Tab-separated table of C-alpha atoms in Angstrom:
chain	number	residue	atom	x	y	z
B	1	MET	CA	2.380	-35.108	-1.110
B	2	GLU	CA	-0.243	-34.910	-3.967
B	3	LYS	CA	0.214	-34.154	-7.651
B	4	SER	CA	-1.154	-30.886	-8.972
B	5	ALA	CA	-2.787	-30.429	-12.408
B	6	GLY	CA	0.457	-29.142	-13.897
B	7	GLY	CA	2.307	-32.208	-12.534
B	8	ARG	CA	4.092	-30.312	-9.653
B	9	LEU	CA	4.289	-31.621	-6.201
B	10	ALA	CA	2.143	-30.019	-3.611
B	11	VAL	CA	2.639	-29.996	0.180
B	12	ALA	CA	-0.332	-31.416	2.031
B	13	VAL	CA	-2.471	-28.666	3.375
B	14	ASP	CA	-1.917	-29.894	7.019
B	15	ARG	CA	1.811	-29.603	6.498
B	16	PHE	CA	1.593	-26.097	4.874
B	17	SER	CA	2.789	-23.882	7.688
B	18	LEU	CA	1.791	-20.320	8.501
B	19	GLU	CA	5.252	-19.134	7.455
B	20	ASP	CA	4.776	-20.853	4.139
B	21	ALA	CA	1.535	-19.136	3.467
B	22	LEU	CA	3.069	-15.807	4.486
B	23	ARG	CA	6.084	-16.206	2.333
B	24	LEU	CA	3.758	-17.306	-0.708
B	25	ALA	CA	1.633	-14.065	-0.084
B	26	ALA	CA	4.622	-11.973	-0.234
B	27	HIS	CA	5.723	-13.719	-3.379
B	28	ARG	CA	2.480	-13.068	-5.037
B	29	LEU	CA	2.324	-9.462	-4.184
B	30	HIS	CA	5.857	-8.944	-5.618
B	31	ALA	CA	5.603	-11.058	-8.613
B	32	ASP	CA	3.514	-8.881	-11.084
B	33	HIS	CA	5.276	-5.409	-10.559
B	34	ALA	CA	6.745	-5.609	-14.142
B	35	ALA	CA	3.280	-6.003	-15.657
B	36	ILE	CA	1.846	-3.097	-13.673
B	37	MET	CA	4.618	-0.941	-14.734
B	38	ARG	CA	4.108	-1.766	-18.422
B	39	SER	CA	0.336	-0.894	-18.251
B	40	ALA	CA	1.080	2.363	-16.448
B	41	ALA	CA	3.584	3.234	-19.113
B	42	LEU	CA	0.894	2.910	-21.760
B	43	ILE	CA	-1.968	4.745	-19.929
B	44	GLY	CA	0.142	7.595	-18.197
B	45	PRO	CA	1.134	9.496	-21.370
B	46	THR	CA	-2.397	9.653	-22.669
B	47	ILE	CA	-3.362	11.529	-19.428
B	48	SER	CA	-0.607	13.983	-19.855
B	49	ASP	CA	-1.250	14.517	-23.410
B	50	THR	CA	-4.994	15.194	-22.778
B	51	LEU	CA	-4.241	17.681	-19.859
B	52	ALA	CA	-1.537	19.502	-22.033
B	53	GLY	CA	-4.306	20.685	-24.322
B	54	HIS	CA	-5.763	22.764	-21.388
B	55	PHE	CA	-2.681	23.478	-19.012
B	56	ARG	CA	0.998	24.374	-19.507
B	57	ILE	CA	2.688	21.458	-18.076
B	58	ARG	CA	6.288	21.731	-16.785
B	59	ARG	CA	6.905	18.052	-16.346
B	60	SER	CA	5.064	14.880	-15.288
B	61	PHE	CA	6.236	11.700	-13.503
B	62	THR	CA	4.823	8.678	-11.808
B	63	ALA	CA	4.968	8.290	-8.085
B	64	GLY	CA	3.471	6.442	-5.194
B	65	SER	CA	3.560	2.925	-3.519
B	66	VAL	CA	3.453	1.085	-6.885
B	67	MET	CA	6.680	2.789	-7.980
B	68	ARG	CA	8.176	1.944	-4.470
B	69	GLN	CA	6.839	-1.659	-4.824
B	70	THR	CA	5.038	-1.201	-1.506
B	71	TRP	CA	1.351	-1.366	-2.841
B	72	ALA	CA	-1.315	-3.246	-1.185
B	73	ASP	CA	-3.083	-6.114	-2.869
B	74	THR	CA	-6.288	-4.201	-2.698
B	75	ARG	CA	-5.013	-0.683	-3.556
B	76	ARG	CA	-2.832	-0.824	-6.692
B	77	GLU	CA	-2.931	2.846	-7.618
B	78	MET	CA	-0.293	4.891	-9.325
B	79	ASP	CA	0.037	8.610	-8.835
B	80	LEU	CA	0.833	10.550	-12.057
B	81	ILE	CA	2.166	13.867	-10.867
B	82	ILE	CA	1.399	16.679	-13.314
B	83	VAL	CA	3.707	19.613	-12.384
B	84	LEU	CA	2.095	22.609	-13.866
B	85	ASP	CA	3.726	25.833	-15.098
B	86	ASP	CA	4.001	28.943	-12.918
B	87	VAL	CA	1.397	30.574	-15.016
B	88	HIS	CA	-1.104	28.458	-13.053
B	89	ARG	CA	0.349	29.114	-9.775
B	90	GLY	CA	-2.533	31.249	-8.573
B	91	HIS	CA	-4.275	27.988	-7.765
B	92	LEU	CA	-2.126	27.581	-4.713
B	93	GLY	CA	-4.184	30.347	-3.058
B	94	SER	CA	-7.395	28.255	-3.632
B	95	PRO	CA	-8.539	24.946	-2.270
B	96	PRO	CA	-7.021	22.046	-4.240
B	97	ALA	CA	-10.491	20.766	-4.995
B	98	ILE	CA	-11.110	23.491	-7.680
B	99	LEU	CA	-8.051	22.299	-9.778
B	100	ILE	CA	-8.852	18.644	-9.129
B	101	GLU	CA	-12.360	19.125	-10.449
B	102	GLN	CA	-10.921	20.905	-13.581
B	103	PHE	CA	-8.772	17.863	-14.198
B	104	ALA	CA	-11.794	15.643	-13.769
B	105	ALA	CA	-13.924	17.512	-16.137
B	106	ILE	CA	-11.130	17.357	-18.773
B	107	LEU	CA	-10.347	13.653	-18.521
B	108	ARG	CA	-13.991	12.631	-18.060
B	109	GLU	CA	-14.321	13.274	-21.863
B	110	THR	CA	-11.608	10.939	-22.967
B	111	HIS	CA	-10.927	8.508	-20.010
B	112	TYR	CA	-12.974	6.594	-17.599
B	113	THR	CA	-12.938	8.239	-14.232
B	114	ASN	CA	-14.160	7.663	-10.771
B	115	ARG	CA	-13.552	9.027	-7.357
B	116	ARG	CA	-11.724	7.057	-4.562
B	117	LYS	CA	-14.271	6.061	-1.820
B	118	GLY	CA	-13.905	7.879	1.578
B	119	MET	CA	-12.050	10.879	0.218
B	120	ARG	CA	-13.467	14.365	0.347
B	121	HIS	CA	-11.906	15.412	-2.927
B	122	ALA	CA	-10.434	12.505	-4.870
B	123	ALA	CA	-8.029	13.073	-7.794
B	124	VAL	CA	-9.052	11.424	-11.154
B	125	GLY	CA	-8.813	7.780	-11.440
B	126	ILE	CA	-8.261	6.218	-14.676
B	127	GLY	CA	-9.424	2.498	-14.737
B	128	GLY	CA	-12.510	0.958	-13.213
B	129	PRO	CA	-13.128	-0.921	-9.978
B	130	GLU	CA	-11.797	-4.067	-11.659
B	131	SER	CA	-8.329	-2.510	-11.337
B	132	TYR	CA	-8.325	-3.815	-7.666
B	133	ALA	CA	-8.413	-7.372	-8.872
B	134	PHE	CA	-5.195	-9.417	-8.741
B	135	SER	CA	-2.977	-9.024	-11.962
B	136	CYS	CA	-5.299	-6.180	-13.403
B	137	PRO	CA	-3.737	-2.857	-14.338
B	138	PRO	CA	-3.370	-0.217	-11.817
B	139	ARG	CA	-5.559	2.804	-11.382
B	140	ILE	CA	-3.779	5.952	-12.472
B	141	ILE	CA	-4.418	8.951	-10.227
B	142	ALA	CA	-3.790	12.369	-11.967
B	143	VAL	CA	-2.387	14.675	-9.164
B	144	PRO	CA	-1.950	18.419	-9.907
B	145	ALA	CA	1.325	19.862	-8.556
B	146	PHE	CA	3.588	22.895	-8.523
B	147	GLU	CA	7.256	23.238	-8.178
B	148	ALA	CA	8.547	24.215	-4.649
B	149	PRO	CA	12.075	25.384	-3.489
B	150	ARG	CA	12.582	21.748	-2.445
B	151	GLY	CA	10.164	19.075	-3.519
B	152	ILE	CA	6.637	19.876	-4.907
B	153	PHE	CA	3.276	21.239	-3.694
B	154	ILE	CA	0.375	18.713	-4.048
B	155	PRO	CA	-3.081	18.464	-2.586
B	156	ASP	CA	-3.543	17.345	0.970
B	157	GLN	CA	-7.094	15.873	0.229
B	158	TRP	CA	-7.769	15.197	3.977
B	159	ASN	CA	-7.391	18.669	5.120
B	160	GLU	CA	-8.254	20.531	1.851
B	161	ARG	CA	-4.985	22.426	1.500
B	162	TRP	CA	-1.610	22.312	-0.330
B	163	ILE	CA	1.445	20.679	1.262
B	164	CYS	CA	5.047	20.344	0.241
B	165	ILE	CA	6.479	16.905	-0.106
B	166	ASP	CA	9.659	15.329	-1.350
B	167	PRO	CA	8.623	12.071	-3.307
B	168	GLY	CA	12.139	11.311	-4.548
B	169	GLY	CA	13.548	11.600	-1.054
B	170	PHE	CA	10.913	9.143	0.372
B	171	ASP	CA	11.509	6.709	-2.419
B	172	ALA	CA	15.139	6.682	-1.699
B	173	LEU	CA	14.541	5.991	1.968
B	174	CYS	CA	12.333	3.052	1.026
B	175	GLU	CA	15.013	1.790	-1.416
B	176	ASN	CA	17.596	2.049	1.442
B	177	ALA	CA	15.370	0.293	3.980
B	178	ASP	CA	14.808	-2.726	1.651
B	179	ARG	CA	18.564	-2.810	0.922
B	180	GLN	CA	19.402	-2.922	4.574
B	181	TYR	CA	16.608	-5.193	5.651
B	182	PRO	CA	15.934	-7.681	2.831
B	183	GLY	CA	12.251	-8.521	2.647
B	184	TRP	CA	11.232	-5.028	3.949
B	185	ARG	CA	9.092	-4.280	1.033
B	186	ASN	CA	7.253	-7.571	1.381
B	187	LEU	CA	6.522	-6.804	4.985
B	188	VAL	CA	5.182	-3.408	4.180
B	189	GLN	CA	2.994	-4.858	1.342
B	190	VAL	CA	1.384	-7.325	3.561
B	191	LEU	CA	0.789	-4.755	6.360
B	192	LYS	CA	-0.831	-2.402	3.770
B	193	THR	CA	-2.973	-5.202	2.322
B	194	TRP	CA	-4.270	-5.686	5.940
B	195	ASN	CA	-4.672	-1.975	6.299
B	196	ASN	CA	-6.983	-1.736	3.115
B	197	ARG	CA	-8.486	-5.180	2.825
B	198	ASP	CA	-12.052	-4.423	3.883
B	199	GLU	CA	-13.584	-2.072	1.235
B	200	LYS	CA	-16.760	-1.634	3.374
B	201	PHE	CA	-14.702	0.610	5.821
B	202	GLU	CA	-12.359	3.375	5.783
B	203	PRO	CA	-8.824	1.981	5.747
B	204	PHE	CA	-7.651	1.489	9.310
B	205	ILE	CA	-4.557	3.634	9.274
B	206	LYS	CA	-4.216	6.615	6.948
B	207	PRO	CA	-2.121	7.446	5.025
B	208	GLY	CA	-0.419	4.468	3.675
B	209	LEU	CA	2.865	6.358	3.995
B	210	LEU	CA	2.416	6.045	7.902
B	211	ILE	CA	2.929	2.360	7.534
B	212	GLU	CA	6.023	2.761	5.532
B	213	ALA	CA	7.533	5.261	7.957
B	214	MET	CA	6.703	2.974	11.008
B	215	ALA	CA	8.298	0.064	9.177
B	216	MET	CA	11.447	2.107	8.445
B	217	GLU	CA	11.878	2.781	12.174
B	218	ILE	CA	10.987	-0.540	13.564
B	219	ALA	CA	12.971	-2.609	10.839
B	220	PRO	CA	16.189	-2.634	12.827
B	221	SER	CA	14.464	-4.758	15.456
B	222	LEU	CA	13.202	-7.392	12.988
B	223	GLY	CA	16.553	-8.842	11.781
B	224	GLY	CA	16.616	-12.624	11.683
B	225	LEU	CA	12.818	-13.066	12.255
B	226	ASP	CA	10.570	-14.898	9.931
B	227	LEU	CA	7.806	-12.966	8.266
B	228	GLY	CA	5.087	-14.029	10.807
B	229	LEU	CA	7.289	-12.818	13.685
B	230	GLN	CA	8.082	-9.567	11.950
B	231	LEU	CA	4.303	-8.995	11.514
B	232	SER	CA	3.598	-9.753	15.108
B	233	VAL	CA	6.488	-7.390	16.250
B	234	MET	CA	5.200	-4.661	13.872
B	235	PHE	CA	1.693	-4.770	15.218
B	236	GLN	CA	2.755	-4.808	18.829
B	237	THR	CA	5.061	-1.955	18.375
B	238	MET	CA	2.418	0.127	16.496
B	239	TYR	CA	0.050	-0.597	19.209
B	240	GLU	CA	2.440	0.416	22.090
B	241	ARG	CA	3.522	3.622	20.269
B	242	PHE	CA	0.217	4.620	18.675
B	243	ASP	CA	-0.072	7.880	20.609
B	244	GLU	CA	3.321	9.168	19.215
B	245	GLU	CA	3.578	11.540	16.404
B	246	TRP	CA	5.305	10.045	13.292
B	247	PRO	CA	7.079	12.674	11.260
B	248	ASP	CA	7.570	12.505	7.479
B	249	PRO	CA	10.854	10.720	7.068
B	250	ALA	CA	11.714	12.901	4.058
B	251	GLY	CA	11.324	15.914	6.238
B	252	LEU	CA	8.872	18.130	4.207
B	253	ALA	CA	5.325	16.887	4.745
B	254	PRO	CA	3.304	17.432	8.018
B	255	ALA	CA	3.457	14.620	10.561
B	256	LEU	CA	1.882	11.575	8.988
B	257	THR	CA	-0.320	11.202	12.030
B	258	SER	CA	-1.747	14.612	11.663
B	259	TYR	CA	-4.232	13.020	9.169
B	260	MET	CA	-5.933	10.993	11.859
B	261	SER	CA	-8.701	12.408	13.965
B	262	PRO	CA	-9.247	11.161	17.602
B	263	LYS	CA	-12.025	9.019	16.416
B	264	ARG	CA	-9.734	7.468	13.695
B	265	ARG	CA	-6.956	6.920	16.069
B	266	ALA	CA	-9.321	5.116	18.503
B	267	PHE	CA	-10.578	2.980	15.643
B	268	ALA	CA	-7.167	2.174	14.264
B	269	ARG	CA	-5.815	1.346	17.752
B	270	GLN	CA	-8.597	-1.204	18.158
B	271	HIS	CA	-7.862	-2.983	14.878
B	272	VAL	CA	-3.975	-2.970	15.497
B	273	GLN	CA	-4.613	-4.492	18.924
B	274	HIS	CA	-6.858	-7.244	17.396
B	275	ALA	CA	-4.234	-7.987	14.658
B	276	TRP	CA	-1.412	-8.274	17.232
B	277	LEU	CA	-3.185	-10.466	19.528
B	278	THR	CA	-4.643	-12.662	16.856
B	279	LEU	CA	-1.291	-13.102	15.118
B	280	ALA	CA	0.083	-14.137	18.523
B	281	GLN	CA	-2.527	-16.938	18.731
B	282	ALA	CA	-1.706	-17.961	15.128
B	283	LYS	CA	2.017	-18.241	16.071
B	284	LYS	CA	1.232	-20.491	18.993
B	285	ALA	CA	-1.078	-22.651	16.865
B	286	ASN	CA	1.805	-22.857	14.234
B	287	ASP	CA	4.370	-23.884	16.838
B	288	ARG	CA	2.219	-26.625	17.901
B	289	GLN	CA	1.880	-27.643	14.196
B	290	ASP	CA	-1.775	-26.856	14.072
B	291	TYR	CA	-1.303	-25.221	10.714
B	292	ARG	CA	-4.951	-25.141	9.730
B	293	GLU	CA	-5.804	-23.157	12.803
B	294	ALA	CA	-2.817	-20.874	12.342
B	295	LYS	CA	-3.773	-20.002	8.728
B	296	ARG	CA	-7.315	-19.424	9.730
B	297	LEU	CA	-6.437	-17.055	12.390
B	298	ALA	CA	-3.953	-15.297	10.184
B	299	ARG	CA	-6.424	-15.063	7.380
B	300	SER	CA	-8.957	-13.396	9.634
B	301	VAL	CA	-6.421	-10.548	10.043
B	302	LEU	CA	-4.714	-10.448	6.735
B	303	GLY	CA	-7.499	-11.473	4.398
B	304	ARG	CA	-7.277	-13.544	1.134
B	305	ILE	CA	-3.676	-13.196	0.585
B	306	VAL	CA	-3.025	-15.989	3.227
B	307	SER	CA	-3.557	-19.077	1.237
B	308	THR	CA	-5.347	-22.000	3.010
B	309	ALA	CA	-3.379	-24.234	0.508
B	310	PRO	CA	-0.093	-23.846	-1.252
B	311	ARG	CA	-1.183	-22.215	-4.571
B	312	ASP	CA	0.639	-19.909	-6.754
B	313	GLU	CA	-0.765	-16.691	-8.422
B	314	TYR	CA	-2.473	-18.761	-11.104
B	315	GLY	CA	-4.325	-21.123	-8.624
B	316	ASP	CA	-1.980	-24.030	-9.173
B	317	LEU	CA	-0.809	-26.312	-6.221
B	318	VAL	CA	2.906	-25.771	-5.775
B	319	GLU	CA	5.604	-27.107	-3.487
B	320	VAL	CA	6.866	-24.710	-0.944
B	321	LYS	CA	9.924	-26.081	0.757
B	322	PRO	CA	10.517	-25.032	4.511
B	323	GLY	CA	13.017	-22.145	4.773
B	324	GLU	CA	13.135	-21.488	1.033
B	325	ARG	CA	13.312	-17.838	0.025
B	326	ILE	CA	10.751	-17.345	-2.639
B	327	TYR	CA	10.625	-13.571	-2.779
């Protein structure tokens, strides 16, 4: 043991296991949700008020992975769904990009805006690239929408069309999954951080909802396993079932795999296989108590969220007791 600057005990690095590192990563991802929500509560109304000067808005609400607490460390974006009145319904007969560009032109005068990399037609992002840093405010994405008999119509920005989704239904399914399988959200956050961790490339699996849907279905087989084994099972199962079509669990949107071209599928399969085999090697290293090698291998897959030393979100060394639930 050694003393940290704050006087707290720290586990020696060579005794800090892979499971300790993964549990601490999950804790860090989960810890600042309240701060993110406070920031969004301040920014969101200003976007709605600005758009209300140009459109008749029926209602607006926040949605997305931040609301479900399944966001990735590198992608803390929050969707602000702007449901427009039926007087604007003619836009449903036009490509969504037209309305999105109108949103951008309006908000550009009063808010910082930028376009998400890798997307053909990005919704307006409020907040700069620094929003991706840990503990920074989320980026607010203003999404035009219309009421549907069930759910809402929103832009499908990959296929340049309008689709019907049920965000409330999907959120309820995620809530139920985490209630039945404690730690489910943490598992999804680590997986989605892997999915998006390299900004130089397109994310490996699109959309992020696909990972959540996979985790919902695979979760029953994960009971009683530590986080490292849960990740290994997830990657192995994703690889073995990669050619399957994964429907929208909420039952409205197109199959979540319909967004992936054959080239994208091949690219994703390669990275899923690499993650599965590398984490299997990390597990073997951890079992023989070669914790440094275990964390090195896991970090090569999951990125910076896997600490090489037991530090909290402020960078201070902390004691992580074996078997302690910290998330």
